[in-house]
Amino acid sequence: MAHRWETPGSVWLEDEHTAQFELASSEGLGRIERQAQSRGRLPDIAHLLGASLPLSCDCSPIYPEGFAFCPTCGAPLEQLSGRAKTPPDWWGPWLDHLLPRHVPHGLNVTALALGENLEERPAAPAPGRPDLNMPAPPNAHCVFAAGAFGFPTQRLIALAHARNVLQYWDPLGQAWHIMAPEDNGSDLTFSVPAASYAWLPASDPRRGEVALVPTDRGLRRLFINPVSETYRTETVFDGLLASAPGAMRRHVACLVHGEAGTLLWSVHSDMSHETVYACEAPAGQWARPVGYDGKLFWLHAQGQLVWQPGAPPQWIAWPAGWSPRLQFGGPTQSRDGRLWLIGHDGQAYSFLELGKPAGQREALSGARLGFASLLFRRGHAVVDEPWGLEHVEDPHDDDAMVLPLLRGFNNNRSQPSGLVLRFHQYTGMAEDALAGRIIPRTTFEWIGKRNVILDDIARLAHPLECVPFVYDNCLWLHHPDWNQVRGWRLDALP
């Protein structure tokens, strides 16, 4: 027989023979698997629930929330409830709600104060090294999210959406756990490249609630149960999705494959007022949407789809002979606030104004890599208009190529700053470097008030698969070919 203990959020059972406690149920977590509560997982479970852990006694490996002393021997306990300080959430650099409206949303831009911390390190040319590392997720082609998910402490998940695998990082056990679906209908497969994936987090999550996620069957609301290492989904929309969802003010929208062609499905953020628009747009894969100036932009190899809430979407084909270079980074801004996308007409590169049927074009002297005003031509920054001349600080950088990974937005800085990869002694075409060519030497750098070399990488291939993310007050860099995720501490993040 077991004694039953009830706390405001959980129900615990105390074995009358061993005096050990076991979690029976907890608010919002659904079914609790007994076998999941192994001793190796109990410290993580205690932190997630705000429970208590023993300091000196061996009567029980875990105690209910609020217990200050062991009821068997009276020894003091470590109370975890109310002690956690949750760092800022991370949903991918393309999803940062703290960015102002005049910065495009959906690009690799973050408002986290990375520069103030990274620039305290020795400046270039001093080489840097990672401060710490963690094992790479078993399914390495994934997207990351770090958040509280309704719990009192932050946790990290990695979703390999192409393989329908959700992975959970146990920071105390230093191990990845594969989360199992609670039912056969909870399929998270979404057959798009990682560069086109996007999810929409809940603004006020319930316990275990993660985000609104796209799948091959439609939009689903995802919930996790880290105690039982399971997840479940709730249906928001059933249909064959053509794109990841986007949000603009109080609206959510997504492109859908219909019987007569591509459709745009939209609802208010409370999932009311569902509307479906017909689009004269092609099928196929779309890039994740970019939000700017009250509109959502979906980019395609054949054109762009522009939608403003309350109005029908507008399909605009690219000019004849002009093809976009989406792999170069994405849209950027001119000084007057307009959005531009780089492409090639068979003879030369040029920037095309987005959002207009006959957008202005600006010729270029060479490829520019970057997005959102963080642009580089070869190894030199472009600091004026996107089509302007590069700013040459060191002529030796002519033999290098810089690929921006993440722009750090800061209103107090006159010039854009961010994380980049610098390919040394590279003189080939940009398309070759991004496609799969092995680059002998690459440095991972912060470009800002002070340039800082964070790491030196040998024989890098497929640099677009490098994924920076922020978790537990650390900056991390992941690549599917690496066995370890490299990390740099950001102790002063707000």
Short mmCIF file of C-alpha atoms in Angstrom, two decimals:
data_model
loop_
_atom_site.label_atom_id
_atom_site.label_comp_id
_atom_site.label_asym_id
_atom_site.label_seq_id
_atom_site.Cartn_x
_atom_site.Cartn_y
_atom_site.Cartn_z
CA MET A 1 0.00 0.00 0.00
CA ALA A 2 1.15 3.54 -0.70
CA HIS A 3 0.40 6.81 1.05
CA ARG A 4 -0.95 9.55 -1.24
CA TRP A 5 0.51 13.06 -1.11
CA GLU A 6 -1.08 15.93 -3.03
CA THR A 7 0.68 19.19 -3.90
CA PRO A 8 -0.85 22.11 -5.85
CA GLY A 9 0.48 20.68 -9.13
CA SER A 10 1.14 16.97 -8.59
CA VAL A 11 0.15 13.74 -6.87
CA TRP A 12 2.86 11.60 -5.25
CA LEU A 13 2.83 8.09 -3.80
CA GLU A 14 4.97 7.11 -0.80
CA ASP A 15 5.77 3.41 -0.49
CA GLU A 16 4.92 2.32 3.06
CA HIS A 17 7.77 -0.19 3.12
CA THR A 18 10.65 1.76 1.53
CA ALA A 19 9.42 5.32 2.31
CA GLN A 20 10.42 6.32 -1.22
CA PHE A 21 8.32 8.75 -3.29
CA GLU A 22 7.08 8.26 -6.82
CA LEU A 23 5.29 10.73 -9.06
CA ALA A 24 1.77 9.51 -9.91
CA SER A 25 0.48 12.48 -11.92
CA SER A 26 1.28 16.11 -12.61
CA GLU A 27 -0.77 18.93 -14.08
CA GLY A 28 -0.68 19.07 -17.87
CA LEU A 29 1.60 16.06 -18.35
CA GLY A 30 -0.92 13.32 -19.02
CA ARG A 31 0.09 9.72 -18.39
CA ILE A 32 3.17 9.21 -16.20
CA GLU A 33 5.25 6.15 -17.03
CA ARG A 34 6.70 4.49 -13.95
CA GLN A 35 9.68 3.00 -15.76
CA ALA A 36 10.72 6.47 -16.97
CA GLN A 37 11.45 7.56 -13.40
CA SER A 38 14.84 5.96 -13.23
CA ARG A 39 17.38 7.34 -10.78
CA GLY A 40 19.34 8.87 -13.64
CA ARG A 41 16.38 11.02 -14.67
CA LEU A 42 15.15 12.03 -11.22
CA PRO A 43 17.35 15.16 -10.81
CA ASP A 44 16.06 16.51 -14.12
CA ILE A 45 12.46 15.67 -13.17
CA ALA A 46 12.87 17.44 -9.83
CA HIS A 47 14.09 20.62 -11.53
CA LEU A 48 11.25 20.48 -14.08
CA LEU A 49 8.57 20.15 -11.40
CA GLY A 50 10.19 22.30 -8.72
CA ALA A 51 10.35 19.26 -6.40
CA SER A 52 12.90 18.60 -3.62
CA LEU A 53 16.07 16.51 -3.64
CA PRO A 54 18.02 14.96 -0.73
CA LEU A 55 21.16 16.67 0.50
CA SER A 56 22.50 14.02 2.88
CA CYS A 57 19.91 11.27 3.50
CA ASP A 58 19.21 8.16 1.38
CA CYS A 59 15.58 7.67 2.36
CA SER A 60 14.24 8.69 -1.07
CA PRO A 61 15.89 9.96 -4.27
CA ILE A 62 13.15 12.60 -4.77
CA TYR A 63 10.49 14.36 -2.67
CA PRO A 64 7.28 16.25 -3.54
CA GLU A 65 7.21 19.98 -4.14
CA GLY A 66 7.47 22.07 -1.00
CA PHE A 67 9.15 19.43 1.19
CA ALA A 68 11.87 21.06 3.28
CA PHE A 69 12.75 18.02 5.43
CA CYS A 70 12.70 14.28 4.90
CA PRO A 71 9.57 12.93 6.66
CA THR A 72 11.45 9.73 7.59
CA CYS A 73 14.71 11.00 9.13
CA GLY A 74 14.17 14.75 9.32
CA ALA A 75 17.22 15.65 7.23
CA PRO A 76 17.03 18.96 5.34
CA LEU A 77 16.23 18.82 1.61
CA GLU A 78 17.18 20.94 -1.39
CA GLN A 79 14.03 22.80 -2.39
CA LEU A 80 14.00 23.65 -6.09
CA SER A 81 10.64 25.36 -6.27
CA GLY A 82 10.94 29.08 -7.11
CA ARG A 83 14.73 29.01 -7.49
CA ALA A 84 15.06 28.79 -11.27
CA LYS A 85 16.06 31.84 -13.31
CA THR A 86 14.91 31.22 -16.84
CA PRO A 87 17.17 32.61 -19.62
CA PRO A 88 15.61 34.09 -22.76
CA ASP A 89 13.84 31.67 -25.10
CA TRP A 90 15.37 30.64 -28.41
CA TRP A 91 13.17 29.53 -31.31
CA GLY A 92 15.65 29.84 -34.12
CA PRO A 93 17.15 33.14 -35.25
CA TRP A 94 14.26 33.55 -37.68
CA LEU A 95 11.76 33.90 -34.82
CA ASP A 96 12.49 36.71 -32.36
CA HIS A 97 9.47 38.63 -31.09
CA LEU A 98 11.70 41.26 -29.47
CA LEU A 99 12.74 42.68 -32.83
CA PRO A 100 11.12 46.02 -33.76
CA ARG A 101 8.80 46.22 -36.75
CA HIS A 102 11.30 47.98 -38.98
CA VAL A 103 13.49 44.84 -38.93
CA PRO A 104 12.30 41.97 -41.18
CA HIS A 105 11.06 38.96 -39.23
CA GLY A 106 11.77 35.46 -40.48
CA LEU A 107 15.46 36.06 -41.22
CA ASN A 108 18.46 35.06 -39.12
CA VAL A 109 18.30 38.11 -36.84
CA THR A 110 18.20 38.15 -33.05
CA ALA A 111 17.77 40.88 -30.44
CA LEU A 112 19.76 38.97 -27.79
CA ALA A 113 22.76 40.94 -26.54
CA LEU A 114 25.41 38.67 -28.02
CA GLY A 115 27.91 41.38 -28.92
CA GLU A 116 28.21 42.88 -25.44
CA ASN A 117 29.41 39.49 -24.18
CA LEU A 118 31.37 38.08 -27.09
CA GLU A 119 33.33 41.32 -27.53
CA GLU A 120 34.80 40.90 -24.06
CA ARG A 121 36.94 38.08 -25.49
CA PRO A 122 40.39 38.74 -27.02
CA ALA A 123 40.05 40.49 -30.36
CA ALA A 124 41.26 39.09 -33.68
CA PRO A 125 43.77 37.89 -34.73
CA ALA A 126 43.89 36.04 -31.38
CA PRO A 127 42.40 32.59 -32.05
CA GLY A 128 39.53 31.47 -29.85
CA ARG A 129 38.33 28.05 -28.72
CA PRO A 130 34.97 26.76 -27.45
CA ASP A 131 34.42 26.95 -23.69
CA LEU A 132 32.36 23.76 -23.55
CA ASN A 133 30.59 21.20 -25.69
CA MET A 134 27.68 18.78 -25.64
CA PRO A 135 27.08 15.61 -27.66
CA ALA A 136 25.38 16.19 -30.99
CA PRO A 137 21.76 14.98 -31.14
CA PRO A 138 21.47 11.40 -32.47
CA ASN A 139 19.46 12.74 -35.41
CA ALA A 140 21.73 15.62 -36.34
CA HIS A 141 19.73 17.29 -39.13
CA CYS A 142 17.43 19.21 -36.82
CA VAL A 143 16.13 22.56 -35.58
CA PHE A 144 16.53 23.67 -31.97
CA ALA A 145 14.29 25.39 -29.45
CA ALA A 146 15.21 26.42 -25.92
CA GLY A 147 12.38 27.50 -23.64
CA ALA A 148 10.58 26.85 -20.38
CA PHE A 149 7.56 25.26 -22.15
CA GLY A 150 5.44 26.04 -19.09
CA PHE A 151 7.97 24.59 -16.61
CA PRO A 152 9.98 26.59 -14.05
CA THR A 153 13.30 25.97 -15.83
CA GLN A 154 14.60 26.15 -19.41
CA ARG A 155 15.12 23.04 -21.48
CA LEU A 156 16.42 22.30 -24.99
CA ILE A 157 14.70 20.22 -27.67
CA ALA A 158 15.90 19.26 -31.15
CA LEU A 159 13.35 18.31 -33.80
CA ALA A 160 14.50 16.24 -36.77
CA HIS A 161 11.33 16.99 -38.71
CA ALA A 162 12.36 15.09 -41.85
CA ARG A 163 12.65 11.87 -39.79
CA ASN A 164 9.82 12.47 -37.29
CA VAL A 165 12.17 12.41 -34.30
CA LEU A 166 11.83 14.74 -31.29
CA GLN A 167 14.90 14.84 -29.02
CA TYR A 168 15.15 16.19 -25.46
CA TRP A 169 18.37 17.25 -23.75
CA ASP A 170 18.77 16.29 -20.09
CA PRO A 171 21.37 18.81 -18.86
CA LEU A 172 21.88 17.05 -15.52
CA GLY A 173 22.29 13.60 -17.02
CA GLN A 174 24.24 15.05 -19.99
CA ALA A 175 22.30 12.90 -22.45
CA TRP A 176 19.82 13.18 -25.32
CA HIS A 177 16.53 11.28 -25.01
CA ILE A 178 14.28 10.31 -27.91
CA MET A 179 10.70 11.24 -27.08
CA ALA A 180 8.01 8.75 -28.13
CA PRO A 181 4.56 9.75 -29.44
CA GLU A 182 1.68 9.03 -27.09
CA ASP A 183 -0.49 7.95 -30.03
CA ASN A 184 -0.06 7.03 -33.68
CA GLY A 185 -1.58 10.30 -34.88
CA SER A 186 1.24 12.43 -33.41
CA ASP A 187 3.41 12.54 -36.52
CA LEU A 188 5.82 15.51 -36.74
CA THR A 189 7.19 14.74 -40.22
CA PHE A 190 7.51 17.82 -42.46
CA SER A 191 9.26 17.14 -45.75
CA VAL A 192 11.07 20.43 -46.34
CA PRO A 193 14.73 21.45 -45.91
CA ALA A 194 15.67 22.79 -42.49
CA ALA A 195 16.21 26.23 -44.05
CA SER A 196 12.48 26.37 -44.87
CA TYR A 197 11.20 25.17 -41.48
CA ALA A 198 9.49 27.46 -38.96
CA TRP A 199 7.32 26.94 -35.89
CA LEU A 200 5.23 29.43 -33.91
CA PRO A 201 5.65 29.28 -30.10
CA ALA A 202 2.76 29.83 -27.72
CA SER A 203 2.73 33.30 -26.16
CA ASP A 204 1.50 31.99 -22.79
CA PRO A 205 2.26 28.25 -22.86
CA ARG A 206 0.45 25.71 -20.80
CA ARG A 207 2.56 23.14 -19.00
CA GLY A 208 4.42 21.16 -21.63
CA GLU A 209 3.16 23.27 -24.53
CA VAL A 210 5.84 23.87 -27.13
CA ALA A 211 4.58 25.50 -30.32
CA LEU A 212 2.40 25.40 -33.39
CA VAL A 213 4.33 23.10 -35.75
CA PRO A 214 3.90 22.30 -39.46
CA THR A 215 3.62 18.66 -40.52
CA ASP A 216 2.86 16.82 -43.74
CA ARG A 217 -0.70 16.34 -42.42
CA GLY A 218 -1.31 19.95 -41.40
CA LEU A 219 -0.68 22.26 -38.46
CA ARG A 220 -0.43 20.73 -35.00
CA ARG A 221 0.00 22.07 -31.48
CA LEU A 222 2.89 20.21 -29.83
CA PHE A 223 3.06 19.22 -26.15
CA ILE A 224 5.94 17.41 -24.43
CA ASN A 225 6.05 15.25 -21.30
CA PRO A 226 9.74 15.17 -20.25
CA VAL A 227 8.95 12.95 -17.26
CA SER A 228 7.68 10.07 -19.41
CA GLU A 229 9.79 11.15 -22.41
CA THR A 230 6.73 11.37 -24.63
CA TYR A 231 4.91 13.98 -26.72
CA ARG A 232 1.44 14.52 -28.12
CA THR A 233 -0.19 16.84 -30.63
CA GLU A 234 -3.53 18.61 -31.04
CA THR A 235 -4.94 19.26 -34.50
CA VAL A 236 -5.22 22.90 -35.56
CA PHE A 237 -5.60 22.40 -39.32
CA ASP A 238 -5.79 19.29 -41.51
CA GLY A 239 -4.35 19.61 -45.00
CA LEU A 240 -1.28 19.19 -47.16
CA LEU A 241 0.98 22.13 -46.33
CA ALA A 242 3.10 23.83 -48.98
CA SER A 243 5.05 26.05 -46.57
CA ALA A 244 5.85 26.71 -42.95
CA PRO A 245 3.43 29.01 -41.10
CA GLY A 246 4.00 32.71 -40.57
CA ALA A 247 2.53 35.29 -38.20
CA MET A 248 1.72 38.92 -38.90
CA ARG A 249 0.35 40.90 -35.99
CA ARG A 250 -2.79 39.00 -34.92
CA HIS A 251 -2.92 36.62 -37.89
CA VAL A 252 -1.41 33.22 -38.68
CA ALA A 253 -1.11 32.07 -42.29
CA CYS A 254 0.22 29.12 -44.24
CA LEU A 255 0.33 27.97 -47.86
CA VAL A 256 -1.62 24.78 -48.62
CA HIS A 257 -1.81 22.42 -51.58
CA GLY A 258 -5.41 22.40 -52.85
CA GLU A 259 -7.11 20.44 -55.61
CA ALA A 260 -7.13 23.52 -57.87
CA GLY A 261 -3.65 24.75 -56.91
CA THR A 262 -1.93 26.60 -54.07
CA LEU A 263 -4.15 28.12 -51.37
CA LEU A 264 -3.42 30.54 -48.52
CA TRP A 265 -5.05 29.55 -45.22
CA SER A 266 -5.24 32.11 -42.44
CA VAL A 267 -6.79 32.50 -38.98
CA HIS A 268 -6.63 35.00 -36.17
CA SER A 269 -4.09 34.18 -33.48
CA ASP A 270 -6.89 32.75 -31.30
CA MET A 271 -7.66 30.29 -34.17
CA SER A 272 -10.93 32.03 -35.08
CA HIS A 273 -12.12 33.56 -38.39
CA GLU A 274 -10.64 30.96 -40.72
CA THR A 275 -10.18 32.24 -44.29
CA VAL A 276 -8.90 30.50 -47.42
CA TYR A 277 -7.64 32.39 -50.50
CA ALA A 278 -6.93 30.96 -53.93
CA CYS A 279 -3.43 31.81 -55.24
CA GLU A 280 -2.17 31.84 -58.81
CA ALA A 281 1.09 30.40 -57.57
CA PRO A 282 3.03 27.24 -58.44
CA ALA A 283 3.34 24.17 -56.28
CA GLY A 284 6.61 23.02 -54.80
CA GLN A 285 8.79 24.03 -51.90
CA TRP A 286 8.62 27.55 -50.50
CA ALA A 287 11.07 29.33 -48.24
CA ARG A 288 9.88 30.16 -44.74
CA PRO A 289 7.87 33.41 -44.77
CA VAL A 290 9.41 36.81 -44.07
CA GLY A 291 7.30 39.41 -42.26
CA TYR A 292 7.84 43.09 -42.97
CA ASP A 293 5.82 46.30 -43.30
CA GLY A 294 2.57 44.56 -42.30
CA LYS A 295 2.98 41.84 -44.96
CA LEU A 296 4.16 38.25 -45.25
CA PHE A 297 6.45 37.28 -48.15
CA TRP A 298 6.83 33.68 -49.32
CA LEU A 299 9.71 33.20 -51.78
CA HIS A 300 9.84 30.51 -54.46
CA ALA A 301 12.19 29.60 -57.29
CA GLN A 302 9.64 31.06 -59.73
CA GLY A 303 8.44 34.15 -57.85
CA GLN A 304 7.09 35.68 -54.65
CA LEU A 305 3.72 35.58 -52.91
CA VAL A 306 2.85 38.73 -50.93
CA TRP A 307 -0.02 38.80 -48.43
CA GLN A 308 -1.38 41.54 -46.19
CA PRO A 309 -3.98 40.42 -43.62
CA GLY A 310 -7.47 41.31 -44.77
CA ALA A 311 -6.62 41.31 -48.49
CA PRO A 312 -6.13 38.56 -51.12
CA PRO A 313 -2.54 37.39 -51.71
CA GLN A 314 -0.59 38.64 -54.73
CA TRP A 315 1.59 36.35 -56.84
CA ILE A 316 4.51 38.11 -58.57
CA ALA A 317 6.70 36.09 -60.95
CA TRP A 318 10.40 36.87 -61.24
CA PRO A 319 11.47 38.79 -64.36
CA ALA A 320 12.19 36.65 -67.42
CA GLY A 321 15.67 35.12 -67.24
CA TRP A 322 16.24 36.18 -63.62
CA SER A 323 16.58 33.50 -60.93
CA PRO A 324 16.92 34.12 -57.18
CA ARG A 325 19.87 33.05 -55.04
CA LEU A 326 18.00 32.16 -51.86
CA GLN A 327 21.02 30.25 -50.54
CA PHE A 328 22.96 33.53 -50.29
CA GLY A 329 20.98 34.49 -47.16
CA GLY A 330 17.66 36.10 -48.03
CA PRO A 331 16.16 39.57 -48.35
CA THR A 332 18.08 42.64 -47.28
CA GLN A 333 17.13 46.30 -46.78
CA SER A 334 18.15 49.49 -48.49
CA ARG A 335 18.49 52.71 -46.55
CA ASP A 336 14.96 53.81 -47.51
CA GLY A 337 13.50 50.63 -45.96
CA ARG A 338 12.69 48.63 -49.10
CA LEU A 339 13.37 44.88 -49.29
CA TRP A 340 15.65 43.42 -51.97
CA LEU A 341 16.65 39.93 -53.07
CA ILE A 342 19.80 38.96 -54.94
CA GLY A 343 19.60 36.90 -58.12
CA HIS A 344 21.34 36.15 -61.41
CA ASP A 345 20.19 36.77 -64.98
CA GLY A 346 22.66 34.47 -66.70
CA GLN A 347 25.21 37.25 -67.16
CA ALA A 348 25.55 39.04 -63.83
CA TYR A 349 24.12 39.37 -60.32
CA SER A 350 21.55 42.01 -59.43
CA PHE A 351 19.22 43.02 -56.60
CA LEU A 352 15.46 42.98 -57.26
CA GLU A 353 12.99 45.02 -55.22
CA LEU A 354 10.44 42.80 -53.47
CA GLY A 355 6.70 43.34 -53.18
CA LYS A 356 6.12 45.11 -56.51
CA PRO A 357 5.12 43.60 -59.90
CA ALA A 358 7.77 45.65 -61.72
CA GLY A 359 10.31 46.05 -58.97
CA GLN A 360 13.43 48.13 -59.41
CA ARG A 361 16.66 46.30 -60.27
CA GLU A 362 20.19 47.26 -59.28
CA ALA A 363 23.20 45.72 -61.03
CA LEU A 364 26.07 44.27 -58.99
CA SER A 365 29.77 43.84 -59.58
CA GLY A 366 29.79 40.46 -57.80
CA ALA A 367 27.91 38.18 -55.42
CA ARG A 368 26.88 39.47 -52.01
CA LEU A 369 26.23 37.06 -49.16
CA GLY A 370 23.99 38.03 -46.26
CA PHE A 371 20.60 39.36 -45.23
CA ALA A 372 18.90 42.17 -43.31
CA SER A 373 21.70 44.73 -43.95
CA LEU A 374 24.47 42.30 -42.89
CA LEU A 375 26.14 41.91 -46.29
CA PHE A 376 29.59 40.95 -47.55
CA ARG A 377 31.25 40.93 -50.95
CA ARG A 378 34.10 38.44 -50.74
CA GLY A 379 35.79 39.23 -47.39
CA HIS A 380 34.62 42.85 -47.15
CA ALA A 381 31.49 44.31 -45.55
CA VAL A 382 28.97 46.30 -47.61
CA VAL A 383 28.06 49.15 -45.29
CA ASP A 384 25.99 51.49 -47.48
CA GLU A 385 23.34 50.46 -50.01
CA PRO A 386 23.21 46.71 -50.76
CA TRP A 387 24.46 47.36 -54.30
CA GLY A 388 27.15 49.81 -53.20
CA LEU A 389 30.89 49.23 -53.13
CA GLU A 390 32.34 47.11 -50.35
CA HIS A 391 34.31 48.73 -47.54
CA VAL A 392 37.92 47.52 -47.83
CA GLU A 393 39.71 47.52 -44.47
CA ASP A 394 42.32 44.86 -45.26
CA PRO A 395 43.26 44.03 -48.89
CA HIS A 396 44.25 40.53 -47.78
CA ASP A 397 40.54 39.77 -47.32
CA ASP A 398 40.21 39.73 -51.12
CA ASP A 399 41.30 36.08 -50.85
CA ALA A 400 38.55 35.25 -48.36
CA MET A 401 34.77 34.90 -48.49
CA VAL A 402 32.43 35.71 -45.60
CA LEU A 403 29.10 33.95 -45.04
CA PRO A 404 26.85 35.62 -42.41
CA LEU A 405 25.02 33.18 -40.13
CA LEU A 406 23.26 35.46 -37.65
CA ARG A 407 22.79 39.19 -37.33
CA GLY A 408 22.70 40.65 -33.85
CA PHE A 409 20.27 43.58 -33.81
CA ASN A 410 21.15 46.50 -31.55
CA ASN A 411 19.71 50.01 -31.92
CA ASN A 412 22.86 51.48 -30.36
CA ARG A 413 25.13 50.34 -33.20
CA SER A 414 25.52 52.34 -36.39
CA GLN A 415 26.68 49.30 -38.43
CA PRO A 416 25.24 45.76 -38.42
CA SER A 417 27.09 43.09 -36.44
CA GLY A 418 26.76 39.36 -36.17
CA LEU A 419 28.17 35.85 -36.47
CA VAL A 420 29.91 34.84 -39.69
CA LEU A 421 31.96 32.08 -41.26
CA ARG A 422 35.14 33.28 -43.00
CA PHE A 423 36.49 30.99 -45.73
CA HIS A 424 40.24 31.65 -45.95
CA GLN A 425 42.16 31.55 -49.25
CA TYR A 426 38.96 30.90 -51.18
CA THR A 427 38.73 32.40 -54.66
CA GLY A 428 35.99 30.29 -56.28
CA MET A 429 32.33 31.08 -56.89
CA ALA A 430 30.01 31.56 -53.93
CA GLU A 431 27.63 28.88 -55.23
CA ASP A 432 30.43 26.27 -55.14
CA ALA A 433 31.40 27.10 -51.55
CA LEU A 434 27.81 26.73 -50.36
CA ALA A 435 26.99 23.61 -52.36
CA GLY A 436 29.46 21.05 -51.02
CA ARG A 437 33.02 21.99 -51.79
CA ILE A 438 35.40 21.20 -48.91
CA ILE A 439 36.92 24.42 -47.55
CA PRO A 440 40.37 23.79 -46.00
CA ARG A 441 40.21 26.51 -43.32
CA THR A 442 37.24 28.41 -41.93
CA THR A 443 37.01 30.67 -38.90
CA PHE A 444 33.84 31.25 -36.91
CA GLU A 445 33.80 34.94 -35.98
CA TRP A 446 31.83 37.71 -34.34
CA ILE A 447 31.91 40.91 -36.42
CA GLY A 448 31.08 44.04 -34.41
CA LYS A 449 32.78 46.84 -32.51
CA ARG A 450 35.54 44.30 -31.99
CA ASN A 451 36.08 41.35 -34.30
CA VAL A 452 36.50 38.14 -32.31
CA ILE A 453 37.59 34.74 -33.65
CA LEU A 454 35.58 32.14 -31.73
CA ASP A 455 36.87 28.98 -33.40
CA ASP A 456 39.02 27.62 -36.23
CA ILE A 457 37.36 24.90 -38.34
CA ALA A 458 39.25 22.55 -40.65
CA ARG A 459 37.75 20.98 -43.80
CA LEU A 460 34.26 22.38 -43.58
CA ALA A 461 31.67 21.27 -46.15
CA HIS A 462 28.07 22.44 -46.55
CA PRO A 463 28.50 25.60 -44.44
CA LEU A 464 24.79 26.44 -44.75
CA GLU A 465 24.12 23.52 -42.40
CA CYS A 466 25.90 25.32 -39.54
CA VAL A 467 23.22 26.16 -36.95
CA PRO A 468 23.89 28.75 -34.23
CA PHE A 469 21.56 28.75 -31.24
CA VAL A 470 21.43 30.11 -27.68
CA TYR A 471 20.66 27.87 -24.70
CA ASP A 472 21.44 28.11 -20.99
CA ASN A 473 23.26 31.44 -21.37
CA CYS A 474 25.60 29.96 -23.97
CA LEU A 475 26.04 30.42 -27.71
CA TRP A 476 26.24 27.07 -29.49
CA LEU A 477 27.27 26.08 -33.03
CA HIS A 478 26.03 22.80 -34.50
CA HIS A 479 26.85 21.07 -37.77
CA PRO A 480 25.40 17.64 -38.70
CA ASP A 481 28.90 16.33 -39.52
CA TRP A 482 30.27 17.06 -36.04
CA ASN A 483 30.07 14.72 -33.06
CA GLN A 484 30.06 17.63 -30.60
CA VAL A 485 28.10 20.88 -30.42
CA ARG A 486 30.53 23.70 -29.59
CA GLY A 487 29.60 26.32 -26.99
CA TRP A 488 30.72 29.76 -25.75
CA ARG A 489 29.48 31.21 -22.46
CA LEU A 490 27.30 34.34 -22.40
CA ASP A 491 27.19 34.94 -18.68
CA ALA A 492 25.92 38.53 -18.97
CA LEU A 493 22.84 37.85 -21.15
CA PRO A 494 19.79 39.66 -19.71
#
